Structure formats: C-alpha cells, structure tokens
GROMACS .gro file of C-alpha atoms in nm:
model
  398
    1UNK     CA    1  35.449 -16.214  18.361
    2UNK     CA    2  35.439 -15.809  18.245
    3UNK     CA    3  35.250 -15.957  17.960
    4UNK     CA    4  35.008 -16.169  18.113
    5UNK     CA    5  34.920 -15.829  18.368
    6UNK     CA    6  34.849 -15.642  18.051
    7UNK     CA    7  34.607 -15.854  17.884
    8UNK     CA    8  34.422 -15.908  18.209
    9UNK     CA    9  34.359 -15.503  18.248
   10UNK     CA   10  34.299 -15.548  17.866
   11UNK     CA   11  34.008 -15.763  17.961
   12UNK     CA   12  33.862 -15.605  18.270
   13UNK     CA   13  33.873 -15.294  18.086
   14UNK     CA   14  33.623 -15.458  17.712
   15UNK     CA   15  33.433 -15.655  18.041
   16UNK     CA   16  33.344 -15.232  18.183
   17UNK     CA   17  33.270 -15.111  17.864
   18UNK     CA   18  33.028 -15.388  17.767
   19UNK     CA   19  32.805 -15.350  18.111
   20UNK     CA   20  32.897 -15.693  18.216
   21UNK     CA   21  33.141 -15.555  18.476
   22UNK     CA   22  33.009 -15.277  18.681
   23UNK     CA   23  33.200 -15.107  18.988
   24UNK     CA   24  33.016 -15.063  19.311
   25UNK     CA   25  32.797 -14.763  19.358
   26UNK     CA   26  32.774 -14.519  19.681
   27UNK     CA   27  32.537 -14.712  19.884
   28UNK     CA   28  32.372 -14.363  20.020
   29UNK     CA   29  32.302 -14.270  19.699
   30UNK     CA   30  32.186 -14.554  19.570
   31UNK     CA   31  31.881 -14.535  19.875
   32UNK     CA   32  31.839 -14.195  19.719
   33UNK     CA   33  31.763 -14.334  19.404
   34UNK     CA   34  31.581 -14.580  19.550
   35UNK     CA   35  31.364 -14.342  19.778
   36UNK     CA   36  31.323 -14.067  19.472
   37UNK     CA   37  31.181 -14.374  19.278
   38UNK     CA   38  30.933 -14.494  19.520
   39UNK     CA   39  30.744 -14.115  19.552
   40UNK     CA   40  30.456 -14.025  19.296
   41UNK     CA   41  30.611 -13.783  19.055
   42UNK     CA   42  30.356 -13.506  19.169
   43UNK     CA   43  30.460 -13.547  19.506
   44UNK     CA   44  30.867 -13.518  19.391
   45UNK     CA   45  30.972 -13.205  19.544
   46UNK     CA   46  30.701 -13.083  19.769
   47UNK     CA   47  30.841 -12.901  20.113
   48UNK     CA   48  30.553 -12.915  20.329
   49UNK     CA   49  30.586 -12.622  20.625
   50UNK     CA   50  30.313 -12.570  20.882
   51UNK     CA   51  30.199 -12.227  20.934
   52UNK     CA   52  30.305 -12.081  21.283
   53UNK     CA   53  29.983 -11.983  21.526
   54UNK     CA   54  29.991 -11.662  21.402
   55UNK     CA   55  29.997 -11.744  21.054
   56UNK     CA   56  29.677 -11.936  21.120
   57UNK     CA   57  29.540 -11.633  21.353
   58UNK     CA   58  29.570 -11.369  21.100
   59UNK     CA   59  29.426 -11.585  20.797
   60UNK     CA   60  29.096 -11.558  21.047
   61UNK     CA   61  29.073 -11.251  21.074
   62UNK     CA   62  28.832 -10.941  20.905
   63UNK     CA   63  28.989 -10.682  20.818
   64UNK     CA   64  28.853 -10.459  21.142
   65UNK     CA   65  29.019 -10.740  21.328
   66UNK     CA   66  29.337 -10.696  21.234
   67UNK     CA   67  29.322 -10.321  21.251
   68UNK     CA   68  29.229 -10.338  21.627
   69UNK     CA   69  29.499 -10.550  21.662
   70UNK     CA   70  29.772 -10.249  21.575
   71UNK     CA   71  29.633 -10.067  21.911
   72UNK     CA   72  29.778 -10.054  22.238
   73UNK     CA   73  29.537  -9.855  22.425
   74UNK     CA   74  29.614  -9.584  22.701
   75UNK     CA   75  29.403  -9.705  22.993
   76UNK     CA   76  29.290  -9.535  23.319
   77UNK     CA   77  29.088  -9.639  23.569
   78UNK     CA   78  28.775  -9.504  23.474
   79UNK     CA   79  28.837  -9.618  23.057
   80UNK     CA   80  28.833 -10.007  23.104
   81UNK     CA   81  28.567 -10.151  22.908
   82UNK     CA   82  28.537 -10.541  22.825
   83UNK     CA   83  28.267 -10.427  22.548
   84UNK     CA   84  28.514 -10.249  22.388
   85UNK     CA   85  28.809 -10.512  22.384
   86UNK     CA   86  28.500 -10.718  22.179
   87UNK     CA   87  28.380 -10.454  21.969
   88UNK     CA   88  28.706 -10.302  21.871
   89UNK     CA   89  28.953 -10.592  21.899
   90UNK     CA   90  29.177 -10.419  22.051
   91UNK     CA   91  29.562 -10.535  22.046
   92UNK     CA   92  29.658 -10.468  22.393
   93UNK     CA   93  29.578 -10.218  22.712
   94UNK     CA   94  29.851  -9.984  22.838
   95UNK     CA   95  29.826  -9.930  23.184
   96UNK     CA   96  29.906  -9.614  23.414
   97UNK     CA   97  29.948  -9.531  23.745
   98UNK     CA   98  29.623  -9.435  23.850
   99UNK     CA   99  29.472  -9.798  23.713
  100UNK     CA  100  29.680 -10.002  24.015
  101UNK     CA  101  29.629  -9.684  24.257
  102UNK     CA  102  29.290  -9.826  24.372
  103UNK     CA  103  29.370 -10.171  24.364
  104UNK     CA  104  29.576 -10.483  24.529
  105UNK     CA  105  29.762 -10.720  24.361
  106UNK     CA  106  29.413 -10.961  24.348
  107UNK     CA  107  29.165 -10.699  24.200
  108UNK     CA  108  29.486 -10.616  23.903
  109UNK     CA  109  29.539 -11.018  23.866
  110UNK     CA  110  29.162 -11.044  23.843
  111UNK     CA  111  29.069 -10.791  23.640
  112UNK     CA  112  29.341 -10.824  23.396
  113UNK     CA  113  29.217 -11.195  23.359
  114UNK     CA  114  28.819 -11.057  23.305
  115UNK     CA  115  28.983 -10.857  22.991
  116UNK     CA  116  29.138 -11.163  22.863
  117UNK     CA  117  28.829 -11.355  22.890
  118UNK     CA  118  28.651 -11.098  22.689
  119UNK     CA  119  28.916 -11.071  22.395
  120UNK     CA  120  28.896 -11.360  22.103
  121UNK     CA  121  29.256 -11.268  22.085
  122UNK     CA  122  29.505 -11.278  22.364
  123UNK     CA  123  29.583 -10.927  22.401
  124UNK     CA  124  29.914 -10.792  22.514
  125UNK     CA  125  29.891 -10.632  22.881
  126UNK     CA  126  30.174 -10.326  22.878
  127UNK     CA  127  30.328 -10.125  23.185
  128UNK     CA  128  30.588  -9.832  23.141
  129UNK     CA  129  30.798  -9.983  23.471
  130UNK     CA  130  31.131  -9.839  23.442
  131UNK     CA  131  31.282  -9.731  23.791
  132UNK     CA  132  31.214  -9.464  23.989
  133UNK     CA  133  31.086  -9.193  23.796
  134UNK     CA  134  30.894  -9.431  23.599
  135UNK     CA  135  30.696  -9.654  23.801
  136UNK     CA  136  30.318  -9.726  23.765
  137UNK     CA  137  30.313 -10.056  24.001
  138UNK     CA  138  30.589 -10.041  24.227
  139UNK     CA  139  30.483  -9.692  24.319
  140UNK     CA  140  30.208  -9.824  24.599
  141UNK     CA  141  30.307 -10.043  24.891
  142UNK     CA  142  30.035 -10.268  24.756
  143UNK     CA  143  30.301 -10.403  24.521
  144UNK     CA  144  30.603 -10.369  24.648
  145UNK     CA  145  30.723 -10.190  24.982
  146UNK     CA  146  30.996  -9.980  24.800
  147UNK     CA  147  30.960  -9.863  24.372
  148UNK     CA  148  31.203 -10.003  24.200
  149UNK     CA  149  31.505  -9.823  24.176
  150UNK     CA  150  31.617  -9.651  23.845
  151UNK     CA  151  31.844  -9.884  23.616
  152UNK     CA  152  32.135  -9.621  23.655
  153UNK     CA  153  32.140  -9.620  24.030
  154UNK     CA  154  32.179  -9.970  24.022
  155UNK     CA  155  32.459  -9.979  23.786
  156UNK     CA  156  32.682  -9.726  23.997
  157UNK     CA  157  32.610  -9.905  24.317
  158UNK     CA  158  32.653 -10.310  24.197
  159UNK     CA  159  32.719 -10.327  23.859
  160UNK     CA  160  32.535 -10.505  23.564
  161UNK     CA  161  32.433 -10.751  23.805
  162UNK     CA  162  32.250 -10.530  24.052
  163UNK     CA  163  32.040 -10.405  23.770
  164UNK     CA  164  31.986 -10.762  23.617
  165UNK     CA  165  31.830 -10.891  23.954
  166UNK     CA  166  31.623 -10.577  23.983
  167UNK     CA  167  31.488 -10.691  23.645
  168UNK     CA  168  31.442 -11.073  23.747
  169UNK     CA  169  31.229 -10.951  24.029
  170UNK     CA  170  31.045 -10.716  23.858
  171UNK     CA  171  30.946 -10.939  23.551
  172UNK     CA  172  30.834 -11.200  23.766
  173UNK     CA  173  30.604 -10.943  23.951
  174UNK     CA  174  30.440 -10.811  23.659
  175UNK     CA  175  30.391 -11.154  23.527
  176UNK     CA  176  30.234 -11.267  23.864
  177UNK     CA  177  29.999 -10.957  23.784
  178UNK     CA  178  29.907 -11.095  23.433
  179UNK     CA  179  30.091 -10.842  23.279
  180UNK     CA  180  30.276 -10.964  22.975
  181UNK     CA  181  30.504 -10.636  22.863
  182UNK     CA  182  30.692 -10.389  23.008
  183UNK     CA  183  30.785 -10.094  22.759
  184UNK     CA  184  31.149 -10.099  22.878
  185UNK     CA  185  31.463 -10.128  22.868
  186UNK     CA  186  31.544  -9.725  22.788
  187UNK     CA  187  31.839  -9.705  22.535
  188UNK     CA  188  31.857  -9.343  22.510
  189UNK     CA  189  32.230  -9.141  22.613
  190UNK     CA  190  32.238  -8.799  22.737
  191UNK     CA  191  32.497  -8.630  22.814
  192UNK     CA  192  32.365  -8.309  22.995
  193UNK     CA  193  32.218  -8.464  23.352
  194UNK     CA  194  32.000  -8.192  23.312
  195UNK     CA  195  31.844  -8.351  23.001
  196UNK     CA  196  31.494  -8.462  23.089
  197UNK     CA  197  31.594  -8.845  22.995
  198UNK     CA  198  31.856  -8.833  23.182
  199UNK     CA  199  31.781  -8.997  23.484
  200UNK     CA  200  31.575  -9.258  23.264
  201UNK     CA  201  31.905  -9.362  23.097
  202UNK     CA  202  32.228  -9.589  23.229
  203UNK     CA  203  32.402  -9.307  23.200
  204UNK     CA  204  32.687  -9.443  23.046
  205UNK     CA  205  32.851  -9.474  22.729
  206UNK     CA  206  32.715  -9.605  22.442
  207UNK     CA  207  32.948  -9.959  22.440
  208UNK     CA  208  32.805  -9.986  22.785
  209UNK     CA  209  32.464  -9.859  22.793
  210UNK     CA  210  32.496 -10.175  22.454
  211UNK     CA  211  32.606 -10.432  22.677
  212UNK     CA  212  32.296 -10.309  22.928
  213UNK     CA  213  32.070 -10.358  22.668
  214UNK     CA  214  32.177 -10.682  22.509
  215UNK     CA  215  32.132 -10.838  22.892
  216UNK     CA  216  31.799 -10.723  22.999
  217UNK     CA  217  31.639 -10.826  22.666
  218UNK     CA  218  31.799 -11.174  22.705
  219UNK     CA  219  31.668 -11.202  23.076
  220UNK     CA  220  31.306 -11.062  22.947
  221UNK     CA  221  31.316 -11.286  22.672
  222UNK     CA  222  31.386 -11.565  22.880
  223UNK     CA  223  31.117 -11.462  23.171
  224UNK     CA  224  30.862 -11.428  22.842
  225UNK     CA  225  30.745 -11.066  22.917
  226UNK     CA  226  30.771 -10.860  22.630
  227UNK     CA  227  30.997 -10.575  22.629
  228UNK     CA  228  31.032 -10.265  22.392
  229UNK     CA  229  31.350 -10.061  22.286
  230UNK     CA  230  31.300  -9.700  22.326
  231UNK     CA  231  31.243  -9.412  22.205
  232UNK     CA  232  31.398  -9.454  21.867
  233UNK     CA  233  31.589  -9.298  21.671
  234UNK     CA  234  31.792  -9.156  22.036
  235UNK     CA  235  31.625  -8.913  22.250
  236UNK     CA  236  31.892  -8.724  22.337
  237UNK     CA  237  31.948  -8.418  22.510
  238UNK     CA  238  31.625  -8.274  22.376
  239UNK     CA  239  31.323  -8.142  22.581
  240UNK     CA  240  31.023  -8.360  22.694
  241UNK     CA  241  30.799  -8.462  22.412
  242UNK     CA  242  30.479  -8.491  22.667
  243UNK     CA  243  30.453  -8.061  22.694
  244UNK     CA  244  30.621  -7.968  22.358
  245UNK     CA  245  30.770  -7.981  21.984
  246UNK     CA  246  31.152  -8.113  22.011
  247UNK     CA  247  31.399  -8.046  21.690
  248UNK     CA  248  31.706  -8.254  21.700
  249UNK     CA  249  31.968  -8.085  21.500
  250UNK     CA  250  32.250  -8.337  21.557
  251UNK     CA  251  32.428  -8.481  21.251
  252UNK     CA  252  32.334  -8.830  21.108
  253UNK     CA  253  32.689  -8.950  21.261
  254UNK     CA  254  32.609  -8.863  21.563
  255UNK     CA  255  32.341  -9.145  21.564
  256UNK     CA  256  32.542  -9.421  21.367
  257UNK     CA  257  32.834  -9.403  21.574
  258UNK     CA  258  32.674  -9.373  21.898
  259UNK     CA  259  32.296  -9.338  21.951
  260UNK     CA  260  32.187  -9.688  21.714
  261UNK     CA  261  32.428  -9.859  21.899
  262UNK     CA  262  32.227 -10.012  22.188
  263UNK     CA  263  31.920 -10.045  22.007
  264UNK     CA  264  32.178 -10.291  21.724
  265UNK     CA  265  32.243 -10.451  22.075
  266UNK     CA  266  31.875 -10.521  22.180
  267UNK     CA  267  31.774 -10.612  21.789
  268UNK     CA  268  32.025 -10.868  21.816
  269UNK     CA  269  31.931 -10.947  22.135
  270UNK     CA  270  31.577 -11.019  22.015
  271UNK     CA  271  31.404 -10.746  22.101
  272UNK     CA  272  31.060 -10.786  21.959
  273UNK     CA  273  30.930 -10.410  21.974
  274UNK     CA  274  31.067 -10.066  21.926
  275UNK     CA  275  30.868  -9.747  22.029
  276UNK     CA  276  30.992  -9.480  21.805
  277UNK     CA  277  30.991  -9.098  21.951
  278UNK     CA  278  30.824  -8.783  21.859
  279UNK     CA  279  31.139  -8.566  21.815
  280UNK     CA  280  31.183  -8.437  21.500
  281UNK     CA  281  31.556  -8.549  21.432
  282UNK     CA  282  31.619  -8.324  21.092
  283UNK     CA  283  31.936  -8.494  20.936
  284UNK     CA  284  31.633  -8.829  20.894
  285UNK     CA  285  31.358  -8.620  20.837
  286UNK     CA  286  31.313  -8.200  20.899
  287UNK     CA  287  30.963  -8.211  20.854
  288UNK     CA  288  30.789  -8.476  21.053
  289UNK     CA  289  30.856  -8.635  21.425
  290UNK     CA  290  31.057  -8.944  21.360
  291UNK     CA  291  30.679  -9.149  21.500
  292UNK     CA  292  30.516  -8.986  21.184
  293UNK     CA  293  30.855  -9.040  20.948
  294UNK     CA  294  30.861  -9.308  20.686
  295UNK     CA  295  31.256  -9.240  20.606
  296UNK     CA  296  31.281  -9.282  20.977
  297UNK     CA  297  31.139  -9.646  20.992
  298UNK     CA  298  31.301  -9.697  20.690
  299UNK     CA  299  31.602  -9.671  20.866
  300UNK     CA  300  31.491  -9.857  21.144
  301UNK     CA  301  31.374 -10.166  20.924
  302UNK     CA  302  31.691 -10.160  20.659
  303UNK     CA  303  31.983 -10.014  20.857
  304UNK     CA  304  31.933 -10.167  21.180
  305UNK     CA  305  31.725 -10.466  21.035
  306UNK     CA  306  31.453 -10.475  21.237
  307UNK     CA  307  31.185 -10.713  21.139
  308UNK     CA  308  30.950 -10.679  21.473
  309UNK     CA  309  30.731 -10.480  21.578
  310UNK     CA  310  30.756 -10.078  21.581
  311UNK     CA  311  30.509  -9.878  21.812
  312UNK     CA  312  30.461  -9.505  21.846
  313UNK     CA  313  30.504  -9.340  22.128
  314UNK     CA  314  30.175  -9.210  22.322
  315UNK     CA  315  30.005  -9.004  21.983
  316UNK     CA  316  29.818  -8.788  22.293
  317UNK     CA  317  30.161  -8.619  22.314
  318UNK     CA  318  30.180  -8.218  22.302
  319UNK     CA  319  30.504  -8.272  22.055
  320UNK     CA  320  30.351  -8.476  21.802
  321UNK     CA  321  30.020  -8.278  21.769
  322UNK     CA  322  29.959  -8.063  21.446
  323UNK     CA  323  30.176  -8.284  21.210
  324UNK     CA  324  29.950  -8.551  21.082
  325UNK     CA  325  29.814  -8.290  20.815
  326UNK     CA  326  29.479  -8.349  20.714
  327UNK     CA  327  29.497  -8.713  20.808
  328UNK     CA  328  29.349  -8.857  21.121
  329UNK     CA  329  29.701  -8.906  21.321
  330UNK     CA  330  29.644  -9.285  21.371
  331UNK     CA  331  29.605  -9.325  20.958
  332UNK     CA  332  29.961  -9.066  20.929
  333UNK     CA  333  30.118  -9.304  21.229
  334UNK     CA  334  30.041  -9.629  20.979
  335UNK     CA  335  30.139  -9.458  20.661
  336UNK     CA  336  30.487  -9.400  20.862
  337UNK     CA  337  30.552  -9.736  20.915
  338UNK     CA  338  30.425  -9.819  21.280
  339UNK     CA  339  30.310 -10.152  21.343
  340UNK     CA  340  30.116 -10.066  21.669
  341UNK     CA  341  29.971  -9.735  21.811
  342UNK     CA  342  29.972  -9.635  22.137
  343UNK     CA  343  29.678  -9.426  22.186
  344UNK     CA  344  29.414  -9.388  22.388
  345UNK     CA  345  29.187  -9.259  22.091
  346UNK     CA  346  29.063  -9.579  21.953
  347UNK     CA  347  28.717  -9.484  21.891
  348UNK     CA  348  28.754  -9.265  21.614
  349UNK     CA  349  29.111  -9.393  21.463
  350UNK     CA  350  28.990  -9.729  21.407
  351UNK     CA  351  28.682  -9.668  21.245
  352UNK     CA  352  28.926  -9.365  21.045
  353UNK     CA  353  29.202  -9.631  20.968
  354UNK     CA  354  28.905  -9.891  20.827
  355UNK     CA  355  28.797  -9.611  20.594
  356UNK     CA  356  29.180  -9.524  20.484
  357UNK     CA  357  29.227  -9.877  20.359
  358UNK     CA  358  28.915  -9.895  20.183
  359UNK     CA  359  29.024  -9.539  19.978
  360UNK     CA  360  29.293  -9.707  19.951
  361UNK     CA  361  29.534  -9.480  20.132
  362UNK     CA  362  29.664  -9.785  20.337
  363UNK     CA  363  29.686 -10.145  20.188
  364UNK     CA  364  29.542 -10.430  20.318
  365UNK     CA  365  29.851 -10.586  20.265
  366UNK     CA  366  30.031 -10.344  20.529
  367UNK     CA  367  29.745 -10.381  20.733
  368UNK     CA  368  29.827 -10.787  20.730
  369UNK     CA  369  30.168 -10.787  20.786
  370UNK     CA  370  30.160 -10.530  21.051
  371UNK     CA  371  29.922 -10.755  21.239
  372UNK     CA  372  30.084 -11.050  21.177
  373UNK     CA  373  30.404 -10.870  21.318
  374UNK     CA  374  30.163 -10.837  21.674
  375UNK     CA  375  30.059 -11.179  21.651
  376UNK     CA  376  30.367 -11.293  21.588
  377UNK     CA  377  30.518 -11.124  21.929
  378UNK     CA  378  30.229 -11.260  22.108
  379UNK     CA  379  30.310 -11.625  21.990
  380UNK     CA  380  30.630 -11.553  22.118
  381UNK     CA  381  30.474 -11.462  22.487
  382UNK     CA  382  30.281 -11.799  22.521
  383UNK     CA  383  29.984 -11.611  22.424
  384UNK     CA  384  29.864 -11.789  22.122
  385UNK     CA  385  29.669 -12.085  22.125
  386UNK     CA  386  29.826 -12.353  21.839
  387UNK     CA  387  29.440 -12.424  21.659
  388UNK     CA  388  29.252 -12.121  21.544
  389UNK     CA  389  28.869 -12.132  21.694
  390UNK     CA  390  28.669 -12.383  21.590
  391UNK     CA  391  28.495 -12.317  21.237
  392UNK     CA  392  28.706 -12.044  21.176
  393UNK     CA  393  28.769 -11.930  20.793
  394UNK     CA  394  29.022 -11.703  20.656
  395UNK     CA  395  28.883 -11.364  20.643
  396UNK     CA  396  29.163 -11.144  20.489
  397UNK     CA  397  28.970 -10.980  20.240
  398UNK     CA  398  28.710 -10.886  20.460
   0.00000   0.00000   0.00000
C-alpha cells in the first residue's frame, strides 16, 4: 500500500512538471491579470487626479492677478473702492472700527456683497474681533448690545466652554455680516499683566493657552470663517509694535519650550493662516522684525510645519518702519516669506512688487505658490467656484 502511495505522488509530481497538471491560482489575482490585460499599454499606469478649484484658479491668472491676490487691504470708511478691487485684484479687505461705525448690520451685509460682486475672485472679508479690547463690530449696539468679552475673562469665569460659546456666537455673526475671517485666536503668553498683550492673551500657561487654541480653530474651522494664529514667533512681554521698535532678547528655548507651543496646537488644529509680528526676536534674527525675517519663516514653515498661509502684520506699523532697506517694504515682506500683506498701501506696492519679479528679485514661482496658498484657504471657506470662468486660459507666465 506504502508503495502504491509513492508512485502515485511520483506521478502527480512528472503530471506538474509537464504543464498538464496545474494547481489553482488566487482568483483576485487572476482578475488582476485579467484587468491589466484588457487596458491599452499606453494607458497602463496612468493616475489621473483632478486639479482642486484653486489649482484651476491660479492656472488663470496674469501675473498682476496673482500679486493682488497676496493683499489684505487696511480699509476705512472713506478707502472702499469697487474700482480698485477690479483694477488691483485685490486678495481681501481688512476692516476697522470706523468702517461698521456708520453703518447697521444691512448697509455692512450689503456693501460687503457690492465688493464681492465687483471682484472676479472671491475675496476674503477680515475683522480683528478678539474681545474687549479688540472689537471693531461688537463695539456699536448696532451689532450686538454688549462687545464681546475678552477670551481670558471668559476662561476665569466658565471655563473653556464659556469662551467656546462666545466664539460660536460670534462666528455666526460675522458670517451673517458676510464676513469670512476673523484674525484671531491670540496665542501669545505674557507673564507681566502689565505687558501690553496681556489682556489680549488667555492668560494662562502655555499647555493651556494650547488646548485654547486647538478648540477655537476646530469650532472656526467647522463654522467656515477663517481664522489666523497670531503674532508669530510669541509676542511676549515686549512693548506695542503700533508706536515703536520692540527687541526681544529672550533665548531660542524660551520659544521652543513654551511660546511655539499653541501655535503647534492651532497648526495641527488646521489653522490655515499665521500673522507673523514685527518684534525683532534676536536669538531668530538680530537684524530684521521677525515680519521682514526669512530665518524666521523658515522656522515657521520647517520647525512647526506650516504649509498655509503666513501674513504680516499691519506693514503701516511704527515698529516695522525703516527696515525694508532700499526695497519697497511690500517687495522686503515677500522676499521674507509672507504669503499675504496686510497693508493699506496697495497702490504703490503692487505696481513695486510687479516690477521686483520682472528684475527678477522675486520669482514668479513664489509669486504662484504664494497665491495658490490664498486660493487654496479660500476654497477651503466655500469661496471658490469648482469651474474657472468661462473661456478662461492659463495665464501664469503673464
């Protein structure tokens, strides 16, 4: 019987080798084979991806186009101008006080939608609405009967979810206003309280202050109003940057192990903007204000890995005046690393940046991807339509 076992393996075995006897194959990869057989060879391979909105946006744009589109510009009442947002396609308006001072919440709602109308580009619609000492629409009854309260009065009298309902409330006004970004949440720490950002901070530690962060990004992202971390690299104790030149002498430590810590938060988070400061913080850079500093963005973009969008702080400020050098402070601001500049001197930086890119000071590579990064944060808001305009071509070397 052993024997008989023996030659039958014996056989199956010369029946294998000849091709005669063949065991069965994976079925799923036998469709593979199948499928892979059935597709043109110069097809084999091909990974079609569709380009996002603002892929497509950007690829239609001149090259003035997408420079207008790196400006958020400082608006007051008497500087609104639809003939500008067309001639100078601008980015975005940042609104102040003075702008909702002499109007209800239908002239804002309707005038806001006029500058839409006029922009070929959705443009982003910014408010610095903090909390108390920095309100520009909750400061008139027309708006609200009491300004919102500051974030850190909040926290000591209810907790994290005092200030998170604060923020519900507010995003949905300012949306209802057609305004699509507040510049907040703040993520500087002092701890002097008679630092001048002290009252615009949580005033808490820096785990905390984190946690703060991490939560009101999450609740803008999820109301789709745009919100910005700020003011990078850590404000400090230092003086204000509006009325005067501030020098931050504090080791690098200092900033790894406690100031970058909420604005790691909000980047993970998905924060899509940070607005870098004018304080000159020497152990990044001893010569420039960190809004000016390439090693500062540098930092920002491979320490922290940022990949959205960085804006300067107001460039009208007293404390980074005199430190552009012979360049027109918009062209120094872009040679830093800022994606958008807020400014309320478009009519001679654009025109200045246009010129630096064709002297090639400024590529028009940088020029693309920092408008792209805009568009990008604007697809985000619902802002983008899906279709460029009809008959548009791609323009980038324009």
């Amino acid at each position: 019987m052993k024997r008989k076992v023996l030659i039958l393996c014996a056989f199956l075995v010369l029946l294998a080798g000849s091709g005669l006897f063949m065991l069965p194959r994976n079925q799923g990869s036998e469709r593979a084979s199948n499928s892979s057989a059935s597709v043109p060879a110069e097809e084999a391979g091909k990974i079609t991806v569709s380009k996002s909105a603002a892929e497509k946006a950007v690829e239609a744009m001149s090259l003035k186009e997408k420079i207008g589109q790196m400006f958020l510009v400082c608006v007051t009442n008497s500087m609104v101008s639809t003939e500008d947002i067309e001639a100078y396609h601008l980015g975005g308006y940042l609104f102040f006080a003075d702008f909702f001072q002499v109007r209800d919440k239908e002239a804002v709602s309707a005038d806001i939608a006029a500058y839409q109308q006029a922009a070929s580009t959705p443009m982003l619609m910014a408010v610095d609405e903090e909390g108390e000492t920095v309100i520009r629409v909750s400061k008139y009854p027309a708006f609200r009967d009491q300004p919102f309260a500051s974030p850190q009065q909040l926290y000591n009298q209810g907790g994290l979810d005092a200030v998170l309902a604060q923020e519900e409330e507010k995003s949905d006004l300012l949306l209802s206003l057609g305004i699509n970004v507040n510049l907040a949440p703040v993520c500087d720490m002092a701890e002097n309280k008679s630092s001048f950002i002290y009252r615009r901070t949580l005033g808490q530690n820096a785990k905390t202050t984190a946690d703060y962060i991490a939560a009101v990004v999450s609740l803008m992202n999820s109301k789709k109003i745009g919100s910005s971390l700020k003011h990078f690299p850590g404000y400090g104790g230092n003086i204000d940057t509006h009325t005067g030149v501030a020098r931050d002498p504090r080791p690098y430590e200092d900033f790894t192990e406690k100031d970058f810590l909420p604005f790691e938060a909000g980047i993970k988070a998905g924060a899509p903007c940070v607005l870098v400061s004018h304080n000159i913080v020497e152990s990044m850079d001893p010569e420039k204000p960190a809004s000016l500093s390439k090693p500062v963005h540098e930092i920002l973009r491979r320490e922290l890995g940022f990949e959205g969008v960085i804006l300067t702080d107001d460039l009208i400020m007293e404390g980074v005046q005199g430190y552009s050098g012979e360049e027109n402070i918009a062209v120094a601001a872009i040679q830093a690393g800022n994606d958008l500049l807020c400014t309320a001197g478009y009519k001679e930086q654009i025109p200045a940046v246009l010129e630096a890119v064709k002297a090639g000071k400024i590529s028009k590579k940088q020029i693309t991807e920092s408008a792209l990064r805009v568009l990008e944060w604007k697809e985000k808001l619902g802002l983008l339509p899906q279709e460029p305009p009809e008959n548009s071509q791609p323009k980038s070397d324009q």
